[in-house]
Coordinates of C-alpha atoms in Angstrom, one line a residue:
X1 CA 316.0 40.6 2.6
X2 CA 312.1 40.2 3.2
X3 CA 311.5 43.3 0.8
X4 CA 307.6 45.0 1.8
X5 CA 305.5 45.9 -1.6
X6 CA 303.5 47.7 0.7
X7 CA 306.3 49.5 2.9
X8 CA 305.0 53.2 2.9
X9 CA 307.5 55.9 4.3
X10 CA 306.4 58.1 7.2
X11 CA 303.6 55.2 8.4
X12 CA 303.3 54.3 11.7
X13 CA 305.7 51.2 12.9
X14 CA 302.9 49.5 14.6
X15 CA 300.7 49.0 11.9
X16 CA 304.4 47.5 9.5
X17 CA 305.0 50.4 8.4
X18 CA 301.9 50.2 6.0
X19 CA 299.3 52.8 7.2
X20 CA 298.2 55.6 9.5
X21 CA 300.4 58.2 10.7
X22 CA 302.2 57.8 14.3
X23 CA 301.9 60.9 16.8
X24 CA 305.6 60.8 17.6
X25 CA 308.0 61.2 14.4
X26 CA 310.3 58.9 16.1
X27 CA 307.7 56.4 15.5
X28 CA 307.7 57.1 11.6
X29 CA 308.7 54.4 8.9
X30 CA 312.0 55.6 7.7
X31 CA 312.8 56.3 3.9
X32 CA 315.2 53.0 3.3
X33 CA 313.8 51.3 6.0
X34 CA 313.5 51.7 9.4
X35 CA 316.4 50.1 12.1
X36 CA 315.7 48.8 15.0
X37 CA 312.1 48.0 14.2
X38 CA 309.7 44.8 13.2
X39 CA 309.0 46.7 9.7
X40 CA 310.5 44.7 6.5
X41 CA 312.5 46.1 4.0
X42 CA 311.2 48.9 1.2
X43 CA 312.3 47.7 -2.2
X44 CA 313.8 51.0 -2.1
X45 CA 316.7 49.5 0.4
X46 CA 316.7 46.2 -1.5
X47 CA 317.2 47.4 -5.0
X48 CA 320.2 49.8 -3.1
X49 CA 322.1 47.2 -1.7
X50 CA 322.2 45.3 -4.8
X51 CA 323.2 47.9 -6.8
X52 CA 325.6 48.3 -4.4
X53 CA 326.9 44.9 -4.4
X54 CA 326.8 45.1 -8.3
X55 CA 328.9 48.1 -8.3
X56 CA 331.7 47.8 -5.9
X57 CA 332.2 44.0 -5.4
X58 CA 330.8 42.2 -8.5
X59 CA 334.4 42.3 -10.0
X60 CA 335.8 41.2 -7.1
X61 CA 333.7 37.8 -6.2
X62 CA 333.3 34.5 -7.4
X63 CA 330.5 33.1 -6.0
X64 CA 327.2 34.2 -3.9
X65 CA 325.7 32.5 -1.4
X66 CA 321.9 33.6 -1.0
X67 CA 320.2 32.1 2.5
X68 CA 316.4 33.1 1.5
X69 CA 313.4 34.8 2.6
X70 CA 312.6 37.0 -0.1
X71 CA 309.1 37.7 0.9
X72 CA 307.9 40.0 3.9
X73 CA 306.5 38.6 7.0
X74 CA 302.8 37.9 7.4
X75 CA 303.0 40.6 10.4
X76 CA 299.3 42.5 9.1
X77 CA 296.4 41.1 9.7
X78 CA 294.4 43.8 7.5
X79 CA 297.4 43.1 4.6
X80 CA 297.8 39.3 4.6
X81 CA 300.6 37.7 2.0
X82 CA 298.9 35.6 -0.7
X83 CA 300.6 32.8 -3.1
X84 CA 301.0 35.4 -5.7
X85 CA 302.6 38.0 -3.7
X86 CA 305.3 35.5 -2.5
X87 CA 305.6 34.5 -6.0
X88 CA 306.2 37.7 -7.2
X89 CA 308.9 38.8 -4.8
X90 CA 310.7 36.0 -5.5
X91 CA 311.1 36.7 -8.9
X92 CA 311.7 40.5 -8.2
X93 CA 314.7 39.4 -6.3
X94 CA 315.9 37.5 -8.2
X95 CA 315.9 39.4 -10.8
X96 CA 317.8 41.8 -9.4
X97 CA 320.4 38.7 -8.4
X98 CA 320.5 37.7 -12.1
X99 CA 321.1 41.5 -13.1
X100 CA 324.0 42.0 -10.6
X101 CA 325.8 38.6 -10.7
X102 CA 324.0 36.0 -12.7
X103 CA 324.8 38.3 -15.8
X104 CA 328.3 38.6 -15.4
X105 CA 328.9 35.0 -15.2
X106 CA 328.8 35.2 -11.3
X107 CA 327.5 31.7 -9.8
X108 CA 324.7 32.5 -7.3
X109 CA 323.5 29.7 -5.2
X110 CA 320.0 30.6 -3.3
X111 CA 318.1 28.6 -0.6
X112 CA 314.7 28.6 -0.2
X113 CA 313.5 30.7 3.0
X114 CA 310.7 29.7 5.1
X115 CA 308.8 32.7 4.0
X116 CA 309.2 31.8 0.4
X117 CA 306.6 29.3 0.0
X118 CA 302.4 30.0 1.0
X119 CA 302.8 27.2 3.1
X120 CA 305.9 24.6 4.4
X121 CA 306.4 21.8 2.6
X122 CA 305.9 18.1 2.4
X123 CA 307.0 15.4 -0.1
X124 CA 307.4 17.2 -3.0
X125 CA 308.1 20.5 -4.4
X126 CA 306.5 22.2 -7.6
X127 CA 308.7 24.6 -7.7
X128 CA 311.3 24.3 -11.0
X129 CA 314.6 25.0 -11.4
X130 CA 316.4 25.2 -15.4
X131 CA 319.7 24.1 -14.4
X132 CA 318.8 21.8 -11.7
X133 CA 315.3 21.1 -12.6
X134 CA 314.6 17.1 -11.6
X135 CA 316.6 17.1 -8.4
X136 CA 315.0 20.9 -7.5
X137 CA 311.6 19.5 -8.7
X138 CA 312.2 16.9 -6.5
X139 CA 312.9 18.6 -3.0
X140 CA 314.0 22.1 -3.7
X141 CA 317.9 21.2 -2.9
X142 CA 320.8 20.9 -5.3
X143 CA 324.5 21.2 -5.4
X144 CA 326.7 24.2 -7.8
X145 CA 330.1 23.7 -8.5
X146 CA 331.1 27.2 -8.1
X147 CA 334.7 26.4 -9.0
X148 CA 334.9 23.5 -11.5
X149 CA 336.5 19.9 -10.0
X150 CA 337.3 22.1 -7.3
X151 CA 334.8 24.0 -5.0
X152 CA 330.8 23.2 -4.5
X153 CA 328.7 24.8 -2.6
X154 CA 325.2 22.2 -1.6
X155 CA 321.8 24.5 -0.6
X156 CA 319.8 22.1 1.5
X157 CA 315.8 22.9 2.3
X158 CA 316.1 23.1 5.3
X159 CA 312.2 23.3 5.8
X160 CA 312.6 19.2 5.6
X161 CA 314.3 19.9 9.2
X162 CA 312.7 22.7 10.6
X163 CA 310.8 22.1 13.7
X164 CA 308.1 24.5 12.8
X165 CA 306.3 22.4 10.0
X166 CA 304.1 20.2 10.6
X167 CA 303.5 18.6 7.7
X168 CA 306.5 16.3 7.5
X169 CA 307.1 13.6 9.4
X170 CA 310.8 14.8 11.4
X171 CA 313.6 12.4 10.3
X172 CA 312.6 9.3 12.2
X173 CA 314.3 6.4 11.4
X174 CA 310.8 4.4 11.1
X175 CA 310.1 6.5 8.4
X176 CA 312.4 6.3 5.7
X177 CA 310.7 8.2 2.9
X178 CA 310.3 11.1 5.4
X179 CA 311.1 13.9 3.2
X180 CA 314.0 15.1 5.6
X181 CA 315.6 11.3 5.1
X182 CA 315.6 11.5 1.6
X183 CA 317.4 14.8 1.4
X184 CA 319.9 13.7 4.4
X185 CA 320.1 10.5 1.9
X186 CA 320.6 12.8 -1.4
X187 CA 322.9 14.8 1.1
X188 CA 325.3 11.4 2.1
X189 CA 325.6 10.9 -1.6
X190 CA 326.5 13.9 -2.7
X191 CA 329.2 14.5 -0.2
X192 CA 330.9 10.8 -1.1
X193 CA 330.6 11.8 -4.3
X194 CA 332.4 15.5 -4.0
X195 CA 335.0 13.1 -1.5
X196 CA 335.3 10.6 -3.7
X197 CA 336.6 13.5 -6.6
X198 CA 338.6 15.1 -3.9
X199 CA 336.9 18.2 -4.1
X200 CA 335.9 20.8 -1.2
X201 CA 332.4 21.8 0.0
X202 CA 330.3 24.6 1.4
X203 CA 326.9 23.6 3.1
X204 CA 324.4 26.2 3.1
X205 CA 320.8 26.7 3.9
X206 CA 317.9 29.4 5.6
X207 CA 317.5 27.6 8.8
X208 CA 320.6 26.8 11.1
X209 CA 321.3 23.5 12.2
X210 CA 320.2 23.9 16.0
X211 CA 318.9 21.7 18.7
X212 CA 316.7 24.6 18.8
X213 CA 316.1 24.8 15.3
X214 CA 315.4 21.2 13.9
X215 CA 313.7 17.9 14.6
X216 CA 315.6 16.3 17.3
X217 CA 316.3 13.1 14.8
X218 CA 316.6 15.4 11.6
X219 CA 319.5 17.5 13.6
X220 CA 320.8 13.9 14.9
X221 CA 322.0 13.0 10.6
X222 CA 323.0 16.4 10.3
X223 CA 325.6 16.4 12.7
X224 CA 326.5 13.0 12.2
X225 CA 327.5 14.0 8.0
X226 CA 329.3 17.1 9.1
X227 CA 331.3 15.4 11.1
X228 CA 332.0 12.2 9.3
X229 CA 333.0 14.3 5.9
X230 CA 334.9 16.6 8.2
X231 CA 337.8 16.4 5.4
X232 CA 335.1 17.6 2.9
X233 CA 333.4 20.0 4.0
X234 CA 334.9 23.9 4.0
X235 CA 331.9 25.5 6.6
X236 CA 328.6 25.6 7.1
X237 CA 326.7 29.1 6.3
X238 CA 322.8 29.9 7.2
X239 CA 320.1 32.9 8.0
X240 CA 316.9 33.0 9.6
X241 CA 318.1 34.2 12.6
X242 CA 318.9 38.2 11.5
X243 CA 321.8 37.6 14.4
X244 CA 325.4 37.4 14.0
X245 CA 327.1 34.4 15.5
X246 CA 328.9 31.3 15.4
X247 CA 328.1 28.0 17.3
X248 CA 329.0 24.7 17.1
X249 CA 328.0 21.2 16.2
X250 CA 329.3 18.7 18.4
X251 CA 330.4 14.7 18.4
X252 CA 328.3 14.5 22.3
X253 CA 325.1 15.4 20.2
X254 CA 325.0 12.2 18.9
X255 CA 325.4 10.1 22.4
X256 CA 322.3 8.9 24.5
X257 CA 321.7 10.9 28.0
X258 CA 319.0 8.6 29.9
X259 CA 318.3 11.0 32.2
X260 CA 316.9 13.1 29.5
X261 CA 314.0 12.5 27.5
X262 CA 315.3 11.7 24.2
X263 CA 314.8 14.4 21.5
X264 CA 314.2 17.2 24.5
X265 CA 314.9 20.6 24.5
X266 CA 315.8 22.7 27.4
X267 CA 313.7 25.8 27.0
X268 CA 313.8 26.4 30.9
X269 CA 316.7 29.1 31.1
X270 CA 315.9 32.6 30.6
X271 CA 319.2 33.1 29.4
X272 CA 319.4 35.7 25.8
X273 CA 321.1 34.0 23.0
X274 CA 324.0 36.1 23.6
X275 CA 324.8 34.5 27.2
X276 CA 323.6 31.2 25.7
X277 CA 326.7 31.1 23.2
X278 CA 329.2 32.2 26.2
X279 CA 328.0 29.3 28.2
X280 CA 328.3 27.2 25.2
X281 CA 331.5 28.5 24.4
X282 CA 332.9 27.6 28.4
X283 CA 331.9 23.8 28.3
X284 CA 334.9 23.8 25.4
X285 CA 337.1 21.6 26.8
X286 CA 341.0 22.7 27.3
X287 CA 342.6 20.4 24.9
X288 CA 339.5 19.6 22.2
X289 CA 340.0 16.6 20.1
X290 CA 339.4 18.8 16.8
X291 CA 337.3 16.0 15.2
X292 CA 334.6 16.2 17.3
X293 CA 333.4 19.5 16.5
X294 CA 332.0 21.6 12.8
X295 CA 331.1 25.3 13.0
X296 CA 327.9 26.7 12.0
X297 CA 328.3 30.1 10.8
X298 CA 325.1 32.7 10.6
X299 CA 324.9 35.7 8.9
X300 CA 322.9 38.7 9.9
X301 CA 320.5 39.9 7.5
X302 CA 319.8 42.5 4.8
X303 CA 316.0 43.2 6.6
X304 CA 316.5 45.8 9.5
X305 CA 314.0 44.1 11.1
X306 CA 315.3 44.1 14.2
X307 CA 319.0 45.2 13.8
X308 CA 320.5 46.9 10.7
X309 CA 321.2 46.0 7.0
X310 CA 324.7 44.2 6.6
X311 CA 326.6 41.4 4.4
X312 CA 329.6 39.9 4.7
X313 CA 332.5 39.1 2.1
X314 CA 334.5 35.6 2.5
X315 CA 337.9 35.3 0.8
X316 CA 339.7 31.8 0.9
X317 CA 343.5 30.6 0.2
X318 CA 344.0 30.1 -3.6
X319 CA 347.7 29.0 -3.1
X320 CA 348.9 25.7 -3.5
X321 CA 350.1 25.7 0.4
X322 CA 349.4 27.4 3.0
X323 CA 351.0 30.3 4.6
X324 CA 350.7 32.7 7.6
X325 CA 348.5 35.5 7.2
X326 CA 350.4 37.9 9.7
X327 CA 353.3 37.7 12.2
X328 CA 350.6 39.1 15.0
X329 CA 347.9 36.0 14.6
X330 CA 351.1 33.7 15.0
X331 CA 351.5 34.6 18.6
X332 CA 350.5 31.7 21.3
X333 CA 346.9 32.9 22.2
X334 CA 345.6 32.9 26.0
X335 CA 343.8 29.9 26.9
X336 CA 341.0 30.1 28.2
X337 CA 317.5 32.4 22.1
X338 CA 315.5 33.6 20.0
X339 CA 316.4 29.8 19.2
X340 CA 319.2 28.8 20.8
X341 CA 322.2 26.0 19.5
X342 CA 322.4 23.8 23.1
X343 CA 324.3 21.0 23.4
X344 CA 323.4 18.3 26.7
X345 CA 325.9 17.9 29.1
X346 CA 326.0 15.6 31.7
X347 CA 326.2 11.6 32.1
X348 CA 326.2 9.9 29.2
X349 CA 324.6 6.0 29.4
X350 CA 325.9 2.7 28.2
X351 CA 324.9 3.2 24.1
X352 CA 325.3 -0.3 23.6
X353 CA 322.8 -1.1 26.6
X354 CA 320.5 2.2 25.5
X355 CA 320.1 0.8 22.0
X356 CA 318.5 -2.2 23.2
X357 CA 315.7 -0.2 24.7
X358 CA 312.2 -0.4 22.9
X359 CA 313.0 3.6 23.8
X360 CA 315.9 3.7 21.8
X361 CA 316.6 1.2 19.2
X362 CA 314.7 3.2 16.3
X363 CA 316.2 6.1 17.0
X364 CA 319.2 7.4 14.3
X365 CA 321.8 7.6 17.5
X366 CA 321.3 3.9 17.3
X367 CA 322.3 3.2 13.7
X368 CA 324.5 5.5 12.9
X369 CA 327.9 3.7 13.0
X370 CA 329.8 4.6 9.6
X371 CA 333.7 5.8 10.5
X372 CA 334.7 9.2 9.9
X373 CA 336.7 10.7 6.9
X374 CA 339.3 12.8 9.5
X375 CA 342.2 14.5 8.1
X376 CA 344.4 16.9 10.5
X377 CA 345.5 18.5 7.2
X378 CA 341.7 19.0 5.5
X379 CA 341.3 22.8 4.3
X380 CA 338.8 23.3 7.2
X381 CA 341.5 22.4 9.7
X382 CA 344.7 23.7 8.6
X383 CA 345.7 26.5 6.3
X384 CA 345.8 25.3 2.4
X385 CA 344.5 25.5 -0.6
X386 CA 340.5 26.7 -0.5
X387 CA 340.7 26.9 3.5
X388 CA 338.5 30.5 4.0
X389 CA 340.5 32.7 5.8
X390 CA 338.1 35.2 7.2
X391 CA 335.4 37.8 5.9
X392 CA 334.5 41.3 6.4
X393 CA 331.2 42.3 7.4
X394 CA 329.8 45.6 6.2
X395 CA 326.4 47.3 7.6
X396 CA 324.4 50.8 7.3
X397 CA 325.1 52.7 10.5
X398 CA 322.5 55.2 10.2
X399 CA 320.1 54.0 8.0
X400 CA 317.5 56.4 9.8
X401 CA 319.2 59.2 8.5
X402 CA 319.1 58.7 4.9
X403 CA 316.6 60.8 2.2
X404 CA 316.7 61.2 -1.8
X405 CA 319.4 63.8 -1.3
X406 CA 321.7 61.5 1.1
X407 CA 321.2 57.7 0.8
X408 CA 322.3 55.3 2.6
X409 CA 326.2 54.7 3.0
X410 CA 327.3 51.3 3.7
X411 CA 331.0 50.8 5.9
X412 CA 332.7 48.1 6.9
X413 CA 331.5 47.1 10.8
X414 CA 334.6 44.5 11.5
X415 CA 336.6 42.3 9.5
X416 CA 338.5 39.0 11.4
X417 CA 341.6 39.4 9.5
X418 CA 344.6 40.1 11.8
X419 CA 345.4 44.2 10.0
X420 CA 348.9 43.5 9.0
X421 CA 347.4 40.5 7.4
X422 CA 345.5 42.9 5.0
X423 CA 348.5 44.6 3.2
X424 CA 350.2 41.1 2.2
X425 CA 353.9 41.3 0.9
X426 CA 355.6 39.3 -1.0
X427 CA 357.8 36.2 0.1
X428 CA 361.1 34.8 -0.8
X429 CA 361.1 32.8 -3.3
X430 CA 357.2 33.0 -3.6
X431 CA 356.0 32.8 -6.9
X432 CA 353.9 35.4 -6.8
X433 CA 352.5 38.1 -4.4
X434 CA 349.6 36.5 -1.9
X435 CA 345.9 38.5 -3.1
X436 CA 344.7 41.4 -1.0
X437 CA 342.1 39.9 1.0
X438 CA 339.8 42.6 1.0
X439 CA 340.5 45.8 -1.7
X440 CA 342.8 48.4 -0.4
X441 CA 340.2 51.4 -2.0
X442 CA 336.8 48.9 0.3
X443 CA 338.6 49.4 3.3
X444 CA 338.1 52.7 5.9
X445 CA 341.1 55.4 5.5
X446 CA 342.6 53.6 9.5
X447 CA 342.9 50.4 7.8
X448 CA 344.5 51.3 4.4
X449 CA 348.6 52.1 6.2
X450 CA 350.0 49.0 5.4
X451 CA 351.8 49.7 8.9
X452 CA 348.8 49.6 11.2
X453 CA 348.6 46.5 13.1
X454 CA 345.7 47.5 15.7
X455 CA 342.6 48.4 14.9
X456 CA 338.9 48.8 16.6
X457 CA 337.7 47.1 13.1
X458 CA 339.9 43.8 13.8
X459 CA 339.2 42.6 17.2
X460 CA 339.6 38.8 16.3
X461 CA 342.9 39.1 14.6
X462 CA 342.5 35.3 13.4
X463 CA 344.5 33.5 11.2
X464 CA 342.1 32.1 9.3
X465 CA 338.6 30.4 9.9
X466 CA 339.3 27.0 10.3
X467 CA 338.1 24.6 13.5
X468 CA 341.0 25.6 15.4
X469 CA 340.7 29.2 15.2
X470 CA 337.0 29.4 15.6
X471 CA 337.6 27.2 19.2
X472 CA 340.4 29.6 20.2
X473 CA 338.4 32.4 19.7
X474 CA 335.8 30.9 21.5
X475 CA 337.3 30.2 24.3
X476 CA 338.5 33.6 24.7
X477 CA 335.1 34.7 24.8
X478 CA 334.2 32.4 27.7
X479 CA 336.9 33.0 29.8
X480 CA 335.8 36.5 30.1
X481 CA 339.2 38.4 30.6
X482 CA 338.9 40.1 27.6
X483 CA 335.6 42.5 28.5
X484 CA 336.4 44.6 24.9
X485 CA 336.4 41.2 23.6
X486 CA 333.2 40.6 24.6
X487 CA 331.7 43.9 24.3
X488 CA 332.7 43.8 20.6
X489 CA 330.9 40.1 19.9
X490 CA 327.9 41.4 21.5
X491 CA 327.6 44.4 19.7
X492 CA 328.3 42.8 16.6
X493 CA 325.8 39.7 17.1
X494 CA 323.1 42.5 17.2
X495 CA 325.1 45.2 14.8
X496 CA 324.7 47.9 18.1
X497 CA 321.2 46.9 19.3
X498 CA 319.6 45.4 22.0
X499 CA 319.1 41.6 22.1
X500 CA 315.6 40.7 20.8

């Protein structure tokens, strides 16, 4: 959200929207924040789209997911943040979190951003936390079960991984009490545990899980646990980025490439993140053996700093089996940055030989030999009970326009529901009638006709949002003969602005 204390209306955009006057009015901080622009967010357009949230979907929901960054940026050199203004604005959000969900019984399950602490952090954490105070004391992680014996959702700290402090050691295997190792550690037990009492889980964090993104050896464990609890584990949801996209974690991340230098990132393309995830996308193979792969999901952010305001609204299968969302998602489909995912390609070595290597033998690739927990039928592979089946996304499309007399109006941007999907009727011999996914009286007037079954708000039309249907969709967007496809994603991933 990266609300701005110091956020002044009408100020000029170069100076973050703090001071001095601009010349051109196009260059004036907006009222609710400014689009398009490297200002943060007024509380103004904060405390709206919580009370938004808290008066159209709070009866609706049963859990929140909260990726972070509650502070501005340190952007002004004549403004700096200090420890007490970061402390601050974490409590003032949430605050507001408490008084919109927490109050009503709501579970909300926050991650801490990396522009919530004065500094990144090393061993240990001061921070407290009432419910989960000794493991939170310990590393600022913890795990919620949002639905009892049923559903958890795990926040990692994900400044433990992130490439970008320097003050812990990376997740190398020579260093065991790294403070990345003992969370991945925690992390392992958790998810046994949650396995173990055949429950499902939700991963979340502020920092996606990237080549780009996290120490090479740190990203290594991470991949390696999503894809051995593959039967476990319902998705993986994250921020930072302010970009709308999907990528995807892959079984070759965890091979050895000699002819790369281990841990190396390829930073030489000058390709945007949008034609980054398309070439991603085309190294898919045809016929993907479904186990090697997870799917990172990132949400864009609240900040309109550089795109526009938005959130997004899961729903999930509470049935005891699963069942097809529409008749038109049935069909046979075709086949087909900033920081940037990027997965090597190319010829693998011998991994038996490799690990012998002084250059290899201490590295996690090299010891990381547990079998994986694979179930064809696990909720994140097929449709059943607590599989998500898809979200809707809505945004402020002219937040530049809005004043005291006209605030801002949020409307949904796209859902990926199939539309026939979104008026559900009852089956025979159902026991009861499957849940709207999204309400009827949330949805624009085009989308409320139970009869409409194309829509520019439903480009995906997927079944659901397991492995499968992430790849297909995928794949779709690579093979390029689908240009609306296309144009859509990329419009979305930047909510109608230019790639920054």
């Amino acid at each position: 959200m990266h609300p701005d204390p110091h956020y002044t209306p009408r100020s000029s955009q170069s100076k973050a929207c703090h001071r001095k006057r601009p010349k051109k009015k196009k260059d004036e901080a907006k009222l609710f924040g400014t689009p398009y622009s490297e200002c943060d967010s007024p509380f103004r357009l904060t405390n709206y789209t919580l009370d938004y949230l808290k008066d159209n979907w709070a009866n609706e929901i049963d859990f929140v997911v909260w990726t972070g960054d509650n502070a501005r940026h340190d952007n002004d050199r004549k403004l700096p943040r200090t420890p007490s203004e970061i402390n601050d604005l974490n409590r003032a959000i949430a605050s507001k979190m408490q008084s919109a969900f927490g109050s009503k019984g709501i579970p909300v399950v926050p991650s801490l951003g990396n522009n919530d602490v004065w500094q990144y952090l090393g061993s240990r954490s001061q921070q407290h936390h009432k419910q989960f105070r000794f493991v939170f004391q310990r590393g600022a992680y913890y795990a919620v079960e949002v639905i009892p014996d049923a559903v958890a959702v795990i926040s990692l700290n994900t400044m433990y991984f992130y490439d970008s402090n320097k003050v812990v050691s990376g997740c190398t295997y020579t260093e065991p009490d790294d403070p990345g190792n003992l969370q991945i550690d925690w992390l392992e037990v958790q998810l046994q545990m949650y396995r173990d009492r055949g429950m499902q889980v939700w991963i979340s964090g502020h920092v996606p899980p990237s080549p780009g993104n996290y120490f090479p050896e740190c990203y290594v464990r991470y991949v390696e646990l999503a894809l051995r609890f593959q039967d476990t584990i319902l998705g993986h949801l994250y921020g930072h980025m302010n970009v709308d996209h999907f990528f995807f974690l892959e079984a070759v991340d965890l091979e050895i490439f000699p002819d790369k230098n281990y841990g190396e990132v390829d930073t030489s393309s000058d390709k945007g993140l949008y034609e980054s995830l398309l070439s991603e996308y085309g190294t898919l193979p045809k016929s993907p053996k479904m186990t090697d792969y997870a799917v990172v999901n990132v949400a864009p952010s609240v900040v309109p700093n550089p795109y526009l305001p938005a959130f997004r609204i899961y729903s999930y299968n509470v049935t005891d089996t699963g069942g097809r969302l529409s008749e038109t998602a049935a069909k046979k489909p075709k086949k087909p940055s900033k920081r940037r995912p990027g997965h090597h390609r190319g010829d693998q070595g011998n991994k038996t030989v490799q690990c012998e290597s002084e250059e290899y033998q201490n590295t996690w690739r090299c010891h990381l030999d547990q079998p994986w927990n694979s179930d064809p039928n696990a909720p994140s592979r097929m449709n059943q009970r607590w599989t998500p089946l898809g979200y809707a996304q809505y945004y402020i499309p002219e937040l530049e326009k809005a004043n005291k007399t006209h605030p801002p109006q949020f409307e949904l941007e796209y859902l990926t529901y199939p539309p026939d999907g979104l008026h559900p009727k009852k089956e025979k011999n159902a026991e009861r009638d499957f849940l709207y996914p999204v309400p009827v009286k949330l949805l624009p007037e085009p989308l409320r006709d139970p009869g409409v079954v194309k829509s520019k708000y439903a480009p995906y039309g997927m079944q659901d949002l397991t492995i499968p249907s992430w790849i297909r969709l995928a794949r779709q967007l690579a093979e390029g003969k689908r240009q609306k496809l296309r144009k859509r994603f990329r419009k979305y991933m930047f909510l109608g602005g230019k790639e920054e």
